[in-house]
Amino acid sequence: MTIKHAVAGVEDYKGPAGGWGALKAVAKALSHEMAVPRDVRSLLSMNQPTGFDCPGCAWPDPRHTSSFEFCENGAKAVAWEATSKRTTPEFFAAHTVSELWNWSDYALEGEGRLTHPMAYDHATDTYQPIAWEEAFARIGGALQALPDPNMAEFYTSGRTSNEAAFLYQLFVREYGTNNFPDCSNMCHEATSVGLPDSIGVGKGTVTLEDFDHADAIFCIGHNPGTNHPRMLATLREASKRGCRIVVFNPLRERGLERFQAPQNPFEMVTLGSTPIASSYYQVGIGGDVAVLKGMMKALLEMDRAEITAGRQGILDREFIAEHTRGFDALVANIDATDWKQIERYSALPRADIESAAKVYAEAERVIICYGMGITQHRHGTSNVNQIANLLMMRGNIGKEGAGICPLRGHSNVQGDRTVGITEIPSKELLDNLEATFPIKVPRAKGHNAVEAIEAIVNGHSKALICLGGNLAVAMSDPDVTFPAMRQLDLAVHIATKLNRSHLLIAKESIILPCLGRTELDIQATGRQSVTVEDSMAMVHASSGGLKPASEHLKSEPAIVAEMALATIPATKVNWRELIADYGRIRDKIEAVFADFSDFNKRVAEPGGFRLSVPASERVWKTKSGKAEFLVVGGLEEDPRCEQPGALILATVRSHDQYNTTIYGLDDRYRGITGRRDIIFMNAADLETRGLQHGDVVDIETLCNEGEEARTLSGLTAVAFDIAAGSVATYYPEANSLIAIDNYDRRSGTPSYKSVPVAVKRAAPQI
Ligand SMILES: Nc1nc2c(c(=O)[nH]1)N[C@H]1C(S)=C(S)[C@@H](COP(=O)(O)OP(=O)(O)OC[C@H]3O[C@@H](n4cnc5c(=O)[nH]c(N)nc54)[C@H](O)[C@@H]3O)O[C@H]1N2
Ligand SMILES: Nc1nc2c(c(=O)[nH]1)N[C@H]1C(S)=C(S)[C@@H](COP(=O)(O)OP(=O)(O)OC[C@H]3O[C@@H](n4cnc5c(=O)[nH]c(N)nc54)[C@H](O)[C@@H]3O)O[C@H]1N2
Ligand SMILES: [Mo]
C-alpha cells in the first residue's frame, strides 16, 4: 500500500459536487473580475428567455425557464468575459511580444478584455493600435494577393453565433474555398461523422424532457461536475425518482458521485446531497469499445437464455426488423469476440460488464450520454457507432425517455455546423447558397483542423483567419504547430482576450477585438440579438445587456462583413444591409436551410424551437433509409503499446479552466489547489515503479512509430482513484506529447485521450 503523505496543494476531496464550495467559488470569481457590483446583475439574465446564452457549455435550459438557472462554471465564464480588466494599447506598448511569450496562458488572458484593433510592428516587436479601416484593408489586400483562395484557412471556435457563422461561411465561400477547420474537428467530429452512418443525422436524438422519463442513464467518458454543471441538476432529479445512473470513467469524478444542489435550500442548509451514480465502473482508458461489445455480448446471452426458457427475448425484435439493417453481421462479430479479450481491453471483470448490461436490459427507456472520453481516440468514430448499436438493440432511439446524447462542448459548436461551417459541404448546402445569393461557391472539399495545420506546415497555406479560439494551443503537437504558424503571411485573430496563438507572429499579424455574448450589440436599426443551438438542437435567442468593454469593439457579424467587403471588391452580397438588422441574416439562413422556416418568428418564442432531428422520429436519413448496425473490427480504440511498463495517458480539463482559458489553478473536485503540474496515477502503478505519492516524475512517450520519445518533465505524481494502467494530466500543458498525425482516420479528431507513456522518477536537475 502506498502511504499518502502531505503533498503541497494536494488533498482528498470528500464533499459532494456543487454546494457551498460552488457558491464560494462564484463569489471569488465575481469579486476578482468584476469591479462594478451592477455587473453581477448580468448573471441574473443568463439563460433566461430574454437574456443571453451562457457561454459556458451547450447543455440546454429547461423550457420556458422562469427560475434562476446558473451554475458555478457558467458564472466563471461570464465573470471572465464581463471583467473590468482591460488589455489596452498602453499594455501592448509596455510589453514586447517576446516578453509576453514567456507569460503563462493564465496571465495572458488575465489581463482582461482587448480594447482596440492591433497590428504587430516588427521594428518594435510590439502590437500597435491600428484603425479598423486600415486593418480590413490589410486583410483584404493579403487575401487578394494569394494566388489561390485554397491557400487560406478560416478557423471557427464554437462560441460564434449562428448569424456570425453563417456570414463567415458565406464570405469564405464567395472568396473561394471550403477550408473550414473548426474546434469541432478536435471535439465531437467523431459524432458528426459517425452518427450519420448509424442513424442518418450527426446530432443527439434526445430532448431535455426525455431525461424525466428515462429508466436508466449511462454516462460514458464525460465529467459533468466540471464541464456541464447544469446537467447535475438533471441527473439529481433522475436519481431522486429512482432512475439508474451507470458511469464508465477511468477516474472517479466527484460530480458523478454526489451533488448538493446550490438551488435547493434544504440540501444547502442540512448539508445534504444526492447520490448520482448507482454504479461506477472504472474502465481503462481506451477500453470503451471492449465495454460496449461486452455489454452487447451479455445482452445476446441473456436474450438466448430467455428464448431457451420459452420466454420472450429481451431484444426489441420489432424495432430491429422494421427499422434497421446489419443486425446479423453485428451478432456474428459479437459472438466471435472473446470475453477474455474484452476483460483485457476494458480492464473490467466480466461480472461488472454483465451487471451493467442487466441494468440496461431491465430499463424500458435508456439514454446514453458521452463526451471526450469517447471521441478523442484513434477509433473515436467507431466508439460512437458502438453506442448507437447498443441503443438500437433494444429500440432505444426515437422513443420517449430514450436516445443518444453527445455532450457538445462550446455553447454554439453544434449551431455553427448547422449553418454551414464545414469543410465537407453537402451538395444541397452549396446549391441552396447559389440559389439564395448570386454567387458561385467552390465545390472541392476543404481542410479540417489537422489538415489546415499540415497545409501550414508544408507551406501550402499562407493565411489563417481565426473567428475566436486559440487554435495553436488547442491543437496537438506545439513543436510542429507553433513554428508553422510563424511562417504565415497573414494571421488574423478575432478575439475577446489575448492568448498565445496571437503571439505566433506572421508577416502580418492582426488582432480584432469583438463584443462578447454579455454585451449590447447596436447596429444601424438598433439593438440586435443573435441565436445559438444547444446540444439538443434547441435554437434560441441570446441578447447581451452590458455596456461593451470598449467603445472600439465591433460585433463578430460586423467584422466578418467588413472583411468580406475588403477582400471581395466585386462582392454580390449586400453585406451592409445584412449587418444593419440581424433579422435579415436569419431570413437568409431560413432561405438556405429548410429547417429554419419562420426563423424570426419562432426564435422570438421564449425558449426558442427545436430543429428537426429525423432519427428522433425514427426517420433514418441514411443511404439505405434504415438505421445501420455497424460492425467495428477488433477491440482496440487505440493502437496498443506492449512495451513493459506502458501506461495510457488521457489529457483532461481541470475545474478551473475553460479549454485553453485557465481561470485559476485549482481543481477542487480532484483535491488539487494552486497547481496544475500533476499526473494522476493509480497507487499500484506508483508502487510497481518504486514511486510515492508526491514524487516528481517525467513522462516519456512510448511506441510512437519510429519517432523519438517526447518528454514532459517535472510533474508531481498524485495517488488517485483511477483505473490501473491509466494516467491523466491536464490539457493543454500535455499537448506536446501528442503527435500531429495521431488522430482518428475517419473523423480527424486528435487522440488527446490516449498516449502510451512511461512514467519515471524525474531526472535530477543539473
Ligand atoms: N467549465 C468548463 N466547461 C466546459 C469546458 C471547459 O474546459 N471547462 N469545455 C467545453 C468543451 S469544448 C467540451 S468538448 C466539453 C468537454 O467535456 P468532457 O467530455 O467532460 O471533457 P474532459 O474534461 O476532456 O473529460 C472527459 C472525461 O472522460 C474521461 N475519460 C478519459 N479517457 C477516457 C476513456 O478512454 N474512456 C472513458 N469512458 N472515459 C475517459 C475523463 O476521466 C474525464 O472524466 O466541456 C465543455 N464545457
Ligand atoms: N490535449 C487536449 N487538447 C484539446 C482537448 C483535450 O481534451 N485535450 N480538447 C479539444 C476541444 S474539445 C476543443 S473544443 C478545443 C478548443 O479550442 P478553441 O475553441 O480554439 O479554444 P478556446 O480555449 O475555447 O478559445 C479561447 C479563446 O477564445 C476567445 N474568445 C472567447 N470568447 C469569445 C467570443 O465570444 N468571440 C470571439 N471571437 N472569441 C472569443 C478568447 O480570445 C480566448 O482566448 O481544444 C481541443 N484541444
Ligand atoms: Mo470541445
Tab-separated table of C-alpha atoms in Angstrom, residues 58 79 82 122 184 212 365 416 420 493 517 554:
chain	number	residue	atom	x	y	z
A	58	ALA	CA	-24.065	23.562	-24.603
A	79	ALA	CA	-17.219	36.891	-14.967
A	82	ALA	CA	-17.614	40.736	-18.171
A	122	HIS	CA	8.227	44.126	-36.478
A	184	SER	CA	-15.451	20.689	-33.603
A	212	ASP	CA	-37.621	12.921	-16.983
A	365	ARG	CA	-36.033	3.502	-21.715
A	416	ASP	CA	-22.030	26.649	-36.317
A	420	GLY	CA	-22.622	25.803	-42.837
A	493	HIS	CA	-7.479	36.794	-34.669
A	517	ARG	CA	-22.282	37.457	-25.552
A	554	LYS	CA	-17.263	45.546	-33.229
